[in-house]
PDB file of N, CA and C in Angstrom:
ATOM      1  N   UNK X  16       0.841  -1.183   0.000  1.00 39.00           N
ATOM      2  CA  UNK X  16       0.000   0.000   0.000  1.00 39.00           C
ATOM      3  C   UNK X  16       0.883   1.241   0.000  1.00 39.00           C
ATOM      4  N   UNK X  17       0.337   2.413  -0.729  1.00 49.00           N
ATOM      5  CA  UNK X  17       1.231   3.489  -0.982  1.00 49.00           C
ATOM      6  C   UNK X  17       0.993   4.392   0.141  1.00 49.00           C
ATOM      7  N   UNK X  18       0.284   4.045   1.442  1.00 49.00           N
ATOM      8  CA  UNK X  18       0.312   5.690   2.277  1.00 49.00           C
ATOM      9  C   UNK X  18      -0.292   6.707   2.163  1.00 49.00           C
ATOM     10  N   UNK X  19      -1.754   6.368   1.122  1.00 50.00           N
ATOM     11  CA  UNK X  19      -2.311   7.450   0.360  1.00 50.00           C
ATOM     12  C   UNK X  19      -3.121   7.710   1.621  1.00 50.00           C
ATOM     13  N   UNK X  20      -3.555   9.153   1.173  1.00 47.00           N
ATOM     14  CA  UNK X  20      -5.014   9.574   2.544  1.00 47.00           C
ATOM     15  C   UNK X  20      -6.379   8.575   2.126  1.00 47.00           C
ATOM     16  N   UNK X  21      -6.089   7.332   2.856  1.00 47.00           N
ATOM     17  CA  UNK X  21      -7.503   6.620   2.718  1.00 47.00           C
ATOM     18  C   UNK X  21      -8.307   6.605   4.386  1.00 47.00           C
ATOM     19  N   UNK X  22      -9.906   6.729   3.542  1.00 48.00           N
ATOM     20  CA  UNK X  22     -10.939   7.301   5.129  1.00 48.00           C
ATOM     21  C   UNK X  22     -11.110   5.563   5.736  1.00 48.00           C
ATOM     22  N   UNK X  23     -10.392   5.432   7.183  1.00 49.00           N
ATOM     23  CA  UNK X  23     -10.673   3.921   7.842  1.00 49.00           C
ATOM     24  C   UNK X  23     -11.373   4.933   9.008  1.00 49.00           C
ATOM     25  N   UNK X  24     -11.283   3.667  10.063  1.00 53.00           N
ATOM     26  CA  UNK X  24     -11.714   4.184  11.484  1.00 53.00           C
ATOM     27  C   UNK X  24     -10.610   4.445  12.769  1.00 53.00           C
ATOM     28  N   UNK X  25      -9.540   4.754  11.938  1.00 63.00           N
ATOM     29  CA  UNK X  25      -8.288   5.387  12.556  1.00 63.00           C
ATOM     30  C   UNK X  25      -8.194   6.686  13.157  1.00 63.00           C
ATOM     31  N   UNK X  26      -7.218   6.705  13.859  1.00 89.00           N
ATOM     32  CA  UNK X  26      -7.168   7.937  14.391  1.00 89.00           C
ATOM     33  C   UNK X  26      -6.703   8.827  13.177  1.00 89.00           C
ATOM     34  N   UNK X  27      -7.051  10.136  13.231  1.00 92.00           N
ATOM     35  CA  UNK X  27      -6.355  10.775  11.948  1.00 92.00           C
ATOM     36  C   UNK X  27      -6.026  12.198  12.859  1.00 92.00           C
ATOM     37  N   UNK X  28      -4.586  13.082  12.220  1.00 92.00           N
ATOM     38  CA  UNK X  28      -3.960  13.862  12.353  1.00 92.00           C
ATOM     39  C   UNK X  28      -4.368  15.516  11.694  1.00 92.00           C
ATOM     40  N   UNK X  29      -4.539  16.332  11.693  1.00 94.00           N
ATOM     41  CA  UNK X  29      -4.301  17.617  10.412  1.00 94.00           C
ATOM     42  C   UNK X  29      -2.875  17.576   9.863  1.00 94.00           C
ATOM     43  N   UNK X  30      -3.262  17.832   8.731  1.00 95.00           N
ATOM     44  CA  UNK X  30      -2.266  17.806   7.953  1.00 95.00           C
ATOM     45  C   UNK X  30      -2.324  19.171   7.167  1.00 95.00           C
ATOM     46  N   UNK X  31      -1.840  19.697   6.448  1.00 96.00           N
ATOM     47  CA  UNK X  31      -1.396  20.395   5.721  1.00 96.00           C
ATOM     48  C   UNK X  31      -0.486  20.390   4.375  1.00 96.00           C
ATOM     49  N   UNK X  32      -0.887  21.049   3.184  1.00 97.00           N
ATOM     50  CA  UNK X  32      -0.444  20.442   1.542  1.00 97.00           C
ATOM     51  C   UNK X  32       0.567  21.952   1.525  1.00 97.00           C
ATOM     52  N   UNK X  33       1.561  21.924   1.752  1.00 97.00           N
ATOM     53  CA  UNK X  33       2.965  23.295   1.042  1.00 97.00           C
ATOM     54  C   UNK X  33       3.309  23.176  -0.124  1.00 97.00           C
ATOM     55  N   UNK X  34       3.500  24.029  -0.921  1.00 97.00           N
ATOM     56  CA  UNK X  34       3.663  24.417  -2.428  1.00 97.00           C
ATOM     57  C   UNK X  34       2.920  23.534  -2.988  1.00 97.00           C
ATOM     58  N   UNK X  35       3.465  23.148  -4.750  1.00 96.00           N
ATOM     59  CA  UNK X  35       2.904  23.285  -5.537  1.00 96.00           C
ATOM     60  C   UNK X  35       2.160  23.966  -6.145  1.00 96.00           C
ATOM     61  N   UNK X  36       1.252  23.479  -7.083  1.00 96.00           N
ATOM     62  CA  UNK X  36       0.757  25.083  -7.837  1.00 96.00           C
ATOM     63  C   UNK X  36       0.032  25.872  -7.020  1.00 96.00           C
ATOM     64  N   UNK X  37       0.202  26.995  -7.758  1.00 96.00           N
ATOM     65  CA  UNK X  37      -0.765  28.101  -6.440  1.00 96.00           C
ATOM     66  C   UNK X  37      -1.977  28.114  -6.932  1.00 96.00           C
ATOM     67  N   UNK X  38      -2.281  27.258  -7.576  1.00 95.00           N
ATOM     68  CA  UNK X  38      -4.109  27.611  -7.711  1.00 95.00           C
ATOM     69  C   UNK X  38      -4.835  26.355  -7.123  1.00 95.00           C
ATOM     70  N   UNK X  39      -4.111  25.877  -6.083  1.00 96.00           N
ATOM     71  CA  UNK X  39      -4.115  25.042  -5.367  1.00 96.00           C
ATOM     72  C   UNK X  39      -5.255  25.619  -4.158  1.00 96.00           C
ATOM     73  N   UNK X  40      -7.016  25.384  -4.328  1.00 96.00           N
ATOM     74  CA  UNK X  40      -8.110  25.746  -3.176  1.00 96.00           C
ATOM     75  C   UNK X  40      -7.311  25.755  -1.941  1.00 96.00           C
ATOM     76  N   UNK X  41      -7.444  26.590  -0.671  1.00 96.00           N
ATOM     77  CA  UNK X  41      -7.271  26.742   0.688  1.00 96.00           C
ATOM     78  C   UNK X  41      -7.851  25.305   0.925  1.00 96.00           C
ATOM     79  N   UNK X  42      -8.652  25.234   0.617  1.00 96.00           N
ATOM     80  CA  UNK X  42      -9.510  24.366   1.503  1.00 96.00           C
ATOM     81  C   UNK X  42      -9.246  22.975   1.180  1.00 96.00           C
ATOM     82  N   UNK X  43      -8.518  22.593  -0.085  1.00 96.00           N
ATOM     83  CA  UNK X  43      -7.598  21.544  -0.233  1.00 96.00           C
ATOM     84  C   UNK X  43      -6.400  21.087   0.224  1.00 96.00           C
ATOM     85  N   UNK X  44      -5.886  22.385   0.746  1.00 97.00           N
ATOM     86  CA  UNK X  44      -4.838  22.474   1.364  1.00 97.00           C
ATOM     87  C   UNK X  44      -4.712  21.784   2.595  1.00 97.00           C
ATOM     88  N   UNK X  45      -5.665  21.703   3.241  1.00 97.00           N
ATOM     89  CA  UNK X  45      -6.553  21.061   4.630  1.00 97.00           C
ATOM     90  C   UNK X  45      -6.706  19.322   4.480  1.00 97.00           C
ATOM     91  N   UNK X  46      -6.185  18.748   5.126  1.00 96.00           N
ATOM     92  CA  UNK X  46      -6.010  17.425   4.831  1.00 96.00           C
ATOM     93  C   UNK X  46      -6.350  16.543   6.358  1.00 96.00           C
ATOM     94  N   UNK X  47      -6.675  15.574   6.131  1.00 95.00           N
ATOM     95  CA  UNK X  47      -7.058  14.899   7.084  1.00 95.00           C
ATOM     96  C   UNK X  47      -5.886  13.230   6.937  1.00 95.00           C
ATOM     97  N   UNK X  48      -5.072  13.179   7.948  1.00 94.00           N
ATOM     98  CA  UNK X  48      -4.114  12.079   7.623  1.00 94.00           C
ATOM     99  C   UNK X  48      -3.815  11.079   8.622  1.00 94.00           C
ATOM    100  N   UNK X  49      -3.645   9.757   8.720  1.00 94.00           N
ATOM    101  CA  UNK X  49      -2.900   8.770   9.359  1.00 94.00           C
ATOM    102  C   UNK X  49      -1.932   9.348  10.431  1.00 94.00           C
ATOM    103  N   UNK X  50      -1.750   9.148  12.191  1.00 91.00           N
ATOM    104  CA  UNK X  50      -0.276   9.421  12.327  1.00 91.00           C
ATOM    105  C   UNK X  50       0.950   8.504  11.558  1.00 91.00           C
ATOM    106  N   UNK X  51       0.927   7.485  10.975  1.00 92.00           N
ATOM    107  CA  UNK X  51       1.770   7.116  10.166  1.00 92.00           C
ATOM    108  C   UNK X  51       2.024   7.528   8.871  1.00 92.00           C
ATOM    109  N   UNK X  52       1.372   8.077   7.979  1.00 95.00           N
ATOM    110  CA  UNK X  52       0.953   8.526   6.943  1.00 95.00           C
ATOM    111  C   UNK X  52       2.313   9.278   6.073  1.00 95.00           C
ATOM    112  N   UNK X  53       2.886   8.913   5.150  1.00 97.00           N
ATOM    113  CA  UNK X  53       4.009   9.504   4.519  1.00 97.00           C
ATOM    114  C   UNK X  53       3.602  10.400   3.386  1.00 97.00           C
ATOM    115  N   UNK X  54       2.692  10.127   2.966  1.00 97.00           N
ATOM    116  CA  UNK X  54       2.585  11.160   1.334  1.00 97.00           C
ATOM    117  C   UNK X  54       1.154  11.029   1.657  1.00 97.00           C
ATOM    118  N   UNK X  55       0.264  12.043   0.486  1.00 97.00           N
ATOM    119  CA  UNK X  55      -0.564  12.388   0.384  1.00 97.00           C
ATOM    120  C   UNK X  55      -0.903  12.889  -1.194  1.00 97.00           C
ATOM    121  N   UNK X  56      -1.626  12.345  -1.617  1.00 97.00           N
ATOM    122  CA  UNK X  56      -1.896  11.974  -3.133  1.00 97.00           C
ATOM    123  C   UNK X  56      -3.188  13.071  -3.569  1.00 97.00           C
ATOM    124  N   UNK X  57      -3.356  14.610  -4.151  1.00 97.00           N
ATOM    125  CA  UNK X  57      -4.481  15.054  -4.187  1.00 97.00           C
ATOM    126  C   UNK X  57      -4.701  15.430  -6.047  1.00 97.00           C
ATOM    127  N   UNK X  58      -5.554  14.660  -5.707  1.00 95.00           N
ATOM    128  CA  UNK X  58      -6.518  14.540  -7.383  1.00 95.00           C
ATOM    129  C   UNK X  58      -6.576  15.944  -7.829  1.00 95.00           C
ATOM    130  N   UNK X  59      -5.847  16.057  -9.105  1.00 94.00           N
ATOM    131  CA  UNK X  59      -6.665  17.480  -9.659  1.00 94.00           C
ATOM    132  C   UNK X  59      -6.170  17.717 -11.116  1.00 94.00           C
ATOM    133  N   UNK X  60      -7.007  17.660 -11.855  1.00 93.00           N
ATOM    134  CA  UNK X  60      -7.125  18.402 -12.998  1.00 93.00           C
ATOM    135  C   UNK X  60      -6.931  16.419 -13.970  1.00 93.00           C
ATOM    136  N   UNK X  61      -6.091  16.345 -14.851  1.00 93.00           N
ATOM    137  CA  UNK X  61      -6.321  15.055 -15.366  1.00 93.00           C
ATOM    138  C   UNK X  61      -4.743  14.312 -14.937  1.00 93.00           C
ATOM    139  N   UNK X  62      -4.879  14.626 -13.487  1.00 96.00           N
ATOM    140  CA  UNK X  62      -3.197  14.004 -12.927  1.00 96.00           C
ATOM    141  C   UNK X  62      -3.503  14.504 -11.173  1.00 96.00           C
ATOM    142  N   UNK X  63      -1.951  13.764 -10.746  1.00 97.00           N
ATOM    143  CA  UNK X  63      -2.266  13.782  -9.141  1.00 97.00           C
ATOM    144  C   UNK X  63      -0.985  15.061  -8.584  1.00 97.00           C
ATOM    145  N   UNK X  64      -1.087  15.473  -7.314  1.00 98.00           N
ATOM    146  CA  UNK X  64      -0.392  16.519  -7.218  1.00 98.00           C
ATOM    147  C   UNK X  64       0.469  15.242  -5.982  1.00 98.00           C
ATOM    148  N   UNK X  65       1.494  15.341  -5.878  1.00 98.00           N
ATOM    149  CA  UNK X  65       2.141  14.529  -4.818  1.00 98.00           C
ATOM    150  C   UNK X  65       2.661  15.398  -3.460  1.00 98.00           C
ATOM    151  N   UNK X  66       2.484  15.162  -2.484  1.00 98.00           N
ATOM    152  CA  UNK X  66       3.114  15.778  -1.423  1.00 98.00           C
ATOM    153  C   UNK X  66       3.378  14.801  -0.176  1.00 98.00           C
ATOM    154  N   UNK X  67       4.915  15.061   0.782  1.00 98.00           N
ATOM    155  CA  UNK X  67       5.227  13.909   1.318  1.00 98.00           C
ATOM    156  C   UNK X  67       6.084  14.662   2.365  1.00 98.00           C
ATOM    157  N   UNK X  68       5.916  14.277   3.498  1.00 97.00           N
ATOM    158  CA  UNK X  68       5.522  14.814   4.548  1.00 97.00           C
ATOM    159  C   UNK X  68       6.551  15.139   5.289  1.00 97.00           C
ATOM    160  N   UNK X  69       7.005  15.993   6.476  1.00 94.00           N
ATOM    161  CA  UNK X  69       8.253  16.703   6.280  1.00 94.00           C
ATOM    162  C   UNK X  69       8.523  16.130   7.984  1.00 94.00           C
ATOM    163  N   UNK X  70       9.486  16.885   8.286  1.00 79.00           N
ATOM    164  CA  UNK X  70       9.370  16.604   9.799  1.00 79.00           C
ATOM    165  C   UNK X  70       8.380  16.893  10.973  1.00 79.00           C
ATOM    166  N   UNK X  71       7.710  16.212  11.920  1.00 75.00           N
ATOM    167  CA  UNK X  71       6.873  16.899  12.712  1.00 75.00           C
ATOM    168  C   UNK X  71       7.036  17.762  13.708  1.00 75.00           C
ATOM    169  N   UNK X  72       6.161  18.848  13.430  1.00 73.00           N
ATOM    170  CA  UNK X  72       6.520  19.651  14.225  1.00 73.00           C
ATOM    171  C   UNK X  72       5.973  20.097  15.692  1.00 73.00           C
ATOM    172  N   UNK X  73       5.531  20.801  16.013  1.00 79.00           N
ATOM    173  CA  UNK X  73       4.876  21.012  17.826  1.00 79.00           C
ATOM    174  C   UNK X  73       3.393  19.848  17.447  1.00 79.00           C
ATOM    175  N   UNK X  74       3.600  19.294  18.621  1.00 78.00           N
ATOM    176  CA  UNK X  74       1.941  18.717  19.037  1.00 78.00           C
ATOM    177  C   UNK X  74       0.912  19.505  18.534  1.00 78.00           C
ATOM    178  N   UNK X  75       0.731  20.646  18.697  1.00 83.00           N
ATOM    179  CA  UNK X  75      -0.486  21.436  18.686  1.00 83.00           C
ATOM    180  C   UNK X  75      -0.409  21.689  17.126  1.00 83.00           C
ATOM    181  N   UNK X  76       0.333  21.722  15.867  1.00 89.00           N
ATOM    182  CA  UNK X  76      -0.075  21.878  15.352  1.00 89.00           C
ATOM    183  C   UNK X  76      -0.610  21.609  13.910  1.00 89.00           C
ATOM    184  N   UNK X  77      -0.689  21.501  12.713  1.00 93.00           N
ATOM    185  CA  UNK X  77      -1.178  20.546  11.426  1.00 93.00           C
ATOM    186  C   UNK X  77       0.631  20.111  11.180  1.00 93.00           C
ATOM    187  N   UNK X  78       0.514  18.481  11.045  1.00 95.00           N
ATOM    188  CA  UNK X  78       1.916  18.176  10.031  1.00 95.00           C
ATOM    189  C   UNK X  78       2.055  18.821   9.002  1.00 95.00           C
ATOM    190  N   UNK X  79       2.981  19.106   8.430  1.00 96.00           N
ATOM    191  CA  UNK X  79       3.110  19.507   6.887  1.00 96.00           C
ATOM    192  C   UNK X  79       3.593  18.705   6.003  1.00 96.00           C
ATOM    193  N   UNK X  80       2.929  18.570   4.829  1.00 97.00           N
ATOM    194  CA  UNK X  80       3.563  17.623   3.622  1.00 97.00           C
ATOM    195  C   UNK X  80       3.502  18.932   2.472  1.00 97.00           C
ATOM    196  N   UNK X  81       4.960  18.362   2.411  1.00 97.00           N
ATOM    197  CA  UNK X  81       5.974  19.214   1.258  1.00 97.00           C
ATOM    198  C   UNK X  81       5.211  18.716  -0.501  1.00 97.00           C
ATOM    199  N   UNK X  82       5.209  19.901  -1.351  1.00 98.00           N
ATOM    200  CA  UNK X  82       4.767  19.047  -2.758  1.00 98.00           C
ATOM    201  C   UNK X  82       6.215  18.222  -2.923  1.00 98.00           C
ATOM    202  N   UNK X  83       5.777  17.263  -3.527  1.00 98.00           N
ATOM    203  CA  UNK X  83       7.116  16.496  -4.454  1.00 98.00           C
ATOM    204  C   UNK X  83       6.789  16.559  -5.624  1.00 98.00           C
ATOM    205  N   UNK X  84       6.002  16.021  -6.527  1.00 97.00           N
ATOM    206  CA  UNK X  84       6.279  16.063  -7.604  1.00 97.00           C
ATOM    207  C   UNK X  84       4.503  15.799  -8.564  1.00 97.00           C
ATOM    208  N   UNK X  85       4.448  15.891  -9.976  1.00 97.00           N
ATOM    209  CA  UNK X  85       2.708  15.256 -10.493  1.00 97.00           C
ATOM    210  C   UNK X  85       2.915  14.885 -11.306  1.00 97.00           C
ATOM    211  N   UNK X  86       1.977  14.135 -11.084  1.00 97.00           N
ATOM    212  CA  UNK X  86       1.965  12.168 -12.305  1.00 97.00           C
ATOM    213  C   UNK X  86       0.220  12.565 -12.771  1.00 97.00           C
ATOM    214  N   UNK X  87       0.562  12.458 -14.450  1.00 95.00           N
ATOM    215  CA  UNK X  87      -0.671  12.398 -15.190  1.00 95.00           C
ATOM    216  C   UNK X  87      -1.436  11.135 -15.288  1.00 95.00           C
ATOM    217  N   UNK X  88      -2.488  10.635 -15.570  1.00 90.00           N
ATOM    218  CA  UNK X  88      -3.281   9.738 -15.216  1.00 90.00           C
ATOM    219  C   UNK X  88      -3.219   9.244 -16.629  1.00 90.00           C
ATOM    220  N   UNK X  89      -2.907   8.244 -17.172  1.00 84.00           N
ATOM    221  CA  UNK X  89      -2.460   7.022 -18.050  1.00 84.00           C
ATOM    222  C   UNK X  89      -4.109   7.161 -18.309  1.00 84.00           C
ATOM    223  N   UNK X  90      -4.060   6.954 -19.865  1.00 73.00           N
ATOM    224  CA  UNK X  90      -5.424   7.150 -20.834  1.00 73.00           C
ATOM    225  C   UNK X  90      -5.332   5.967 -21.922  1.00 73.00           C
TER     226      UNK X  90
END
């Protein structure tokens, strides 16, 4: 399994999506994640935006996942 944001009955973390494109919604930016959780895979346009997750920082506040890189969706 790749680590993607899939919805179980786990505990989940805030997360947070840094760079990539800037027409990137606020409100996408907002992520809901695994405490194990390494990357985060967000659907958009006819390809995926990749972001993968950086060091954690204070308790109190959203992890951050860094963009890495986007993969177009095979047609």
């Amino acid at each position: 399994m790749d680590n993607e944001l899939i919805a179980d009955d786990g505990p989940f973390i805030d997360a947070v999506l840094d760079g990539g494109p800037a027409d990137i919604p606020a409100v996408s930016r907002r992520q809901r994640a695994t405490p194990e959780q390494l990357k985060i895979k967000l659907p958009r346009y006819n390809g995926y935006e990749h972001f993968e997750r950086t060091a954690d920082g204070a308790p109190d506040q959203p992890v951050v996942f860094r963009w890495a890189f986007r993969t177009r969706i095979a047609e």
